[in-house]
Amino acid sequence: MQEIKSLENRIDEALNNEQLHANFRSAMSYLMEKRRDQFPDEKQLNNEREVASTIRSNSVTQLPELLIKLEENLEKNNIKVHWAETDLEANNIVYQILKDANAKTVVKGKSMVTEEIELNEFLDNKGIEILETDLGEFLVQLANEKPSHIVMPAIHKNRKEISKAFFDHFPEFPYTEDVDLITQQVRKILRDRFRQADVGISGVNFAVAETGTLCLVENEGNGRMCTTVPPIHIAVTGIEKVVEKLSDIPPLLDILTKSATGQEITTYFNMISSPRREGEKDGPKSMHLVLLDNGRSKIHQNNDMQETLKCIRCGSCINHCPVYTQLGGHAYGTVYPGPIGITLEPQKQGIAELGELTSLCTMCGACGEVCPVHIPLPKLINKLRSEAVEGNNTNDLIEGARSKRKPLESFAWQTWKQVYSNPFIYSIFSKIATKLNFISPKKLGKWSKYRTTPRPSKHSLKELANQAGFDNE
Amino acid sequence: MNNSREIILERLKNNTNETSHIKVNVAKKTYHWSKEEMIAKLSEKLQSARAETFVLSDAELIDWLNDELPKRGIGNILIGTSIEKQISQYINNEIEVIKYKDSYESWSEKLFNETDASITTTIGAIAESGSIVLHPTPHEPRLMSLVPNIHIALVYEDTIYETFDQIISTQHWSENMPTNALLISGPSKTADIEQVLAYGVHGPKELIVLILTS
Amino acid sequence: MGTCLVDLFYPKAGLAGMQLLRNAGVKVIYPRKQTCCGQPSFNSGYRKEALPVARSLIKCFPKDIPIVIPSGSCAGMIKYHWSELFEGESDIEKALSVAERVYELTEFLVDKVNIELTDLGEPTKIAIHTSCSCRNEMKVADRIESLVSQLSKVEVLEQERKPECCGFGGTFAVKQGDISGSMVKDKTDALKAANASCVVSQDCGCLMNIGGALEKQNSQLKTQHIAQFLWDRTNAGN
């Protein structure tokens, strides 16, 4: 699909794309404002975050018990449960279900976890027709691209780009940039596909262990179509999405929709507990749930980083990240971008592979301030940085610990340490830096591309303090 | 497959966390709304999501249907088998009443392509969020509220709850979940193109909620 | 505490802070042996190097009196991150006792000193840049606003996207220089559009970033640390 570019190249490309910059600026401002409007009362917001955080903490700390309970209740409800340790396994499980049913066409609702395992590519290679039905994903699929945001996949595209991609694929429709008209045309095209599809695939927002219920949020109706019309429904979820009780759902649903798109509630909230029962006239005749691990159980074992799994995929951290606003989603090169992405992905794929991503952060803390379930993202990102350069490389839990340690950088920090941990050495360094400040470098790499280079003052604060008569102790 | 299950659970269990289960302290929200306030709140929220609401007495329902359906160009209406008799007896002859009596497979093309509107009951509504709640049954299958362009929903005023939490606990959902429980809060929509709102993407383009007072 | 950045690059700001406190009747002690809180290497993942540097700082502040710091980011590092840095270390209690006593300068001036300011300067229009650490970590963004509001001849102009990070992020400005450059450009664009004559801030890191960028752009817009700004306004000419 896309050539493999380095992170540096992707960043470069993103920064030089003014249209992209404008698109993301406007989109992120819009999303931040919508979220703000939903939470006018800070005290109440904090209470709601506390509740959501507790529910999700419980989910994570009791994960094995809850998964067993979930499986038990799902199976009781006639939903077949499959466990997949790896992405390949999950893909094979899905493919096997299709093969057994002689299925050739699939309609799919929006699901980040299926992006994660690259389900579409896998099934495509097996000759299965798989069609994205969420409007944003549909448009992104037409343009042969990947989603750039976990909630609003086509956020990087403007109207012109969308219209062009659409009409290149469907020349039988008259060209238009009218959003309503394009929407109606997509509706027409997809109605037939829903009706004729052999299998519907969806993700899961929450899986309730108590009742064996899969919950899905959406605005368009395509999720309901995929999970109701075709004779087979396959749901795929990360193992961490399970919650204990049905009563946990209202507070989570509330804070999810408000944080994600600034909506009090989505158009549809779909709670599925079984396939078509005796006497019922519609709904899938059989249902499957695939529980995907793909690195999550390993993260679970790491007490320092376990909170990563509390995530409910609202995208709020992404919307508030100033670095994401500059780059957009594609530059990260991973399925999950932004703060949650740079926390999750290096843990899943190893630091050697993706450790660089942790540099895409100024530690501004905006993400931690908005996370509805109190994931301490800045702290986790910082911890990953530490693992990357001074972690224990026999550490089983973080793959590639210490792999980003570079001799030059570590030497620089050790030198810095020598100077700054020793007041006497520092005082000499400070004298040189101030008195001989004219020899301080004029250019400091990339810094100087955008700013003048700072120069030490002629007198240090210590000197000024002396002059002004401030006591030493 | 079984092997993966054991591997995954083993890893998860191995990490014995001393942190025990923390009690979830949800302050159950109560607004103490009167019935009138509930109806008003429900209507306001639904309308802000571009649904239409009407408050009618039981007796006014048929008249409303006979008046409005032709006005809106609705030539046929899909009805579930539980309320079919009450409605079809009194409805105008020009409006074809389609009973959802057979399984979906036997008439899917007509459902998708030739059905103008549907009318369903609900098991309640949630005033706080402006949502109607459906538990589809053999009498009123799931696709009724999804496929036709126009969905008309009947909400009985006594079944309006303040919050989602209230309806779940009062109706004891956790004891017996239906195949599919649905919260519907407006017509189908999207903001995927430049964050511009567009309606009627895949689900109904119009949602009409008739709040019935006895 | 002065902070490492202030000691070498913005000593006048540090001095102004101390003078403001002294003028308000506070006895100010400036331990000469202080160097740095350890944040630069901590944020780069080099915690082992940060520890001895932080330790040398502990020695400078043995007395149970408030430690006032003219920087939200350094104050935040000590107050909220030393617990992580010193985790498992034998002297964690000492570190935490220092952390407990830390205040950012404007926080201390407003909350503890209840400072009263009389504006002796000429009428002027300024913009306020609230640093991410003051806003998100120390939660003291409103203190700078409150201090400035006491100055009768100073009008505050609001810039767009005020809460957005300026792109400094310490080593981020070097490691991801182009992203940082783009961020500071957006920030300076917004500040220039506000049409103020000066930008004030609680953090010198931000000032180095924003000020340096403005200078490179040949802008007339000046930057100043809040301590220096307040000192100048309330001691015009002194």
JSON list of C-alpha atoms in Angstrom, two decimals, chain A residues 385 389-390 404-421, chain C residues 4 36 38-53 169-172 174-175:
[
{"chain": "A", "resi": 385, "resn": "ARG", "atom": "CA", "xyz": [11.91, 6.98, 27.68]},
{"chain": "A", "resi": 389, "resn": "VAL", "atom": "CA", "xyz": [17.95, 4.26, 27.42]},
{"chain": "A", "resi": 390, "resn": "GLU", "atom": "CA", "xyz": [18.66, 2.84, 30.82]},
{"chain": "A", "resi": 404, "resn": "LYS", "atom": "CA", "xyz": [17.92, 3.31, 22.34]},
{"chain": "A", "resi": 405, "resn": "ARG", "atom": "CA", "xyz": [20.90, 4.17, 24.49]},
{"chain": "A", "resi": 406, "resn": "LYS", "atom": "CA", "xyz": [23.44, 6.00, 22.37]},
{"chain": "A", "resi": 407, "resn": "PRO", "atom": "CA", "xyz": [27.06, 6.46, 23.45]},
{"chain": "A", "resi": 408, "resn": "LEU", "atom": "CA", "xyz": [27.21, 10.15, 22.56]},
{"chain": "A", "resi": 409, "resn": "GLU", "atom": "CA", "xyz": [24.03, 11.06, 24.34]},
{"chain": "A", "resi": 410, "resn": "SER", "atom": "CA", "xyz": [24.80, 9.04, 27.45]},
{"chain": "A", "resi": 411, "resn": "PHE", "atom": "CA", "xyz": [28.24, 10.61, 27.58]},
{"chain": "A", "resi": 412, "resn": "ALA", "atom": "CA", "xyz": [26.69, 14.06, 27.36]},
{"chain": "A", "resi": 413, "resn": "TRP", "atom": "CA", "xyz": [24.35, 13.36, 30.25]},
{"chain": "A", "resi": 414, "resn": "GLN", "atom": "CA", "xyz": [27.09, 11.87, 32.34]},
{"chain": "A", "resi": 415, "resn": "THR", "atom": "CA", "xyz": [29.18, 14.96, 31.78]},
{"chain": "A", "resi": 416, "resn": "TRP", "atom": "CA", "xyz": [26.23, 17.11, 32.68]},
{"chain": "A", "resi": 417, "resn": "LYS", "atom": "CA", "xyz": [25.80, 15.06, 35.81]},
{"chain": "A", "resi": 418, "resn": "GLN", "atom": "CA", "xyz": [29.44, 15.55, 36.79]},
{"chain": "A", "resi": 419, "resn": "VAL", "atom": "CA", "xyz": [29.07, 19.28, 36.52]},
{"chain": "A", "resi": 420, "resn": "TYR", "atom": "CA", "xyz": [25.66, 19.74, 38.02]},
{"chain": "A", "resi": 421, "resn": "SER", "atom": "CA", "xyz": [25.95, 17.34, 40.93]},
{"chain": "C", "resi": 4, "resn": "CYS", "atom": "CA", "xyz": [19.75, 26.18, 36.29]},
{"chain": "C", "resi": 36, "resn": "CYS", "atom": "CA", "xyz": [19.56, 21.90, 39.16]},
{"chain": "C", "resi": 38, "resn": "GLY", "atom": "CA", "xyz": [17.46, 17.04, 37.51]},
{"chain": "C", "resi": 39, "resn": "GLN", "atom": "CA", "xyz": [14.63, 17.55, 35.05]},
{"chain": "C", "resi": 40, "resn": "PRO", "atom": "CA", "xyz": [16.66, 17.77, 31.80]},
{"chain": "C", "resi": 41, "resn": "SER", "atom": "CA", "xyz": [18.07, 14.27, 32.08]},
{"chain": "C", "resi": 42, "resn": "PHE", "atom": "CA", "xyz": [14.96, 12.87, 33.79]},
{"chain": "C", "resi": 43, "resn": "ASN", "atom": "CA", "xyz": [12.84, 13.86, 30.81]},
{"chain": "C", "resi": 44, "resn": "SER", "atom": "CA", "xyz": [15.33, 12.30, 28.47]},
{"chain": "C", "resi": 45, "resn": "GLY", "atom": "CA", "xyz": [15.10, 8.98, 30.27]},
{"chain": "C", "resi": 46, "resn": "TYR", "atom": "CA", "xyz": [18.43, 9.29, 32.06]},
{"chain": "C", "resi": 47, "resn": "ARG", "atom": "CA", "xyz": [17.16, 8.98, 35.60]},
{"chain": "C", "resi": 48, "resn": "LYS", "atom": "CA", "xyz": [20.41, 7.59, 36.97]},
{"chain": "C", "resi": 49, "resn": "GLU", "atom": "CA", "xyz": [22.14, 10.84, 36.05]},
{"chain": "C", "resi": 50, "resn": "ALA", "atom": "CA", "xyz": [19.31, 12.96, 37.39]},
{"chain": "C", "resi": 51, "resn": "LEU", "atom": "CA", "xyz": [19.50, 11.41, 40.87]},
{"chain": "C", "resi": 52, "resn": "PRO", "atom": "CA", "xyz": [22.88, 12.73, 42.05]},
{"chain": "C", "resi": 53, "resn": "VAL", "atom": "CA", "xyz": [22.08, 16.15, 40.63]},
{"chain": "C", "resi": 169, "resn": "GLY", "atom": "CA", "xyz": [9.56, 20.74, 25.92]},
{"chain": "C", "resi": 170, "resn": "GLY", "atom": "CA", "xyz": [13.18, 20.95, 27.00]},
{"chain": "C", "resi": 171, "resn": "THR", "atom": "CA", "xyz": [15.18, 18.54, 24.87]},
{"chain": "C", "resi": 172, "resn": "PHE", "atom": "CA", "xyz": [12.18, 18.20, 22.54]},
{"chain": "C", "resi": 174, "resn": "VAL", "atom": "CA", "xyz": [16.48, 19.82, 19.96]},
{"chain": "C", "resi": 175, "resn": "LYS", "atom": "CA", "xyz": [15.33, 16.23, 19.36]}
]
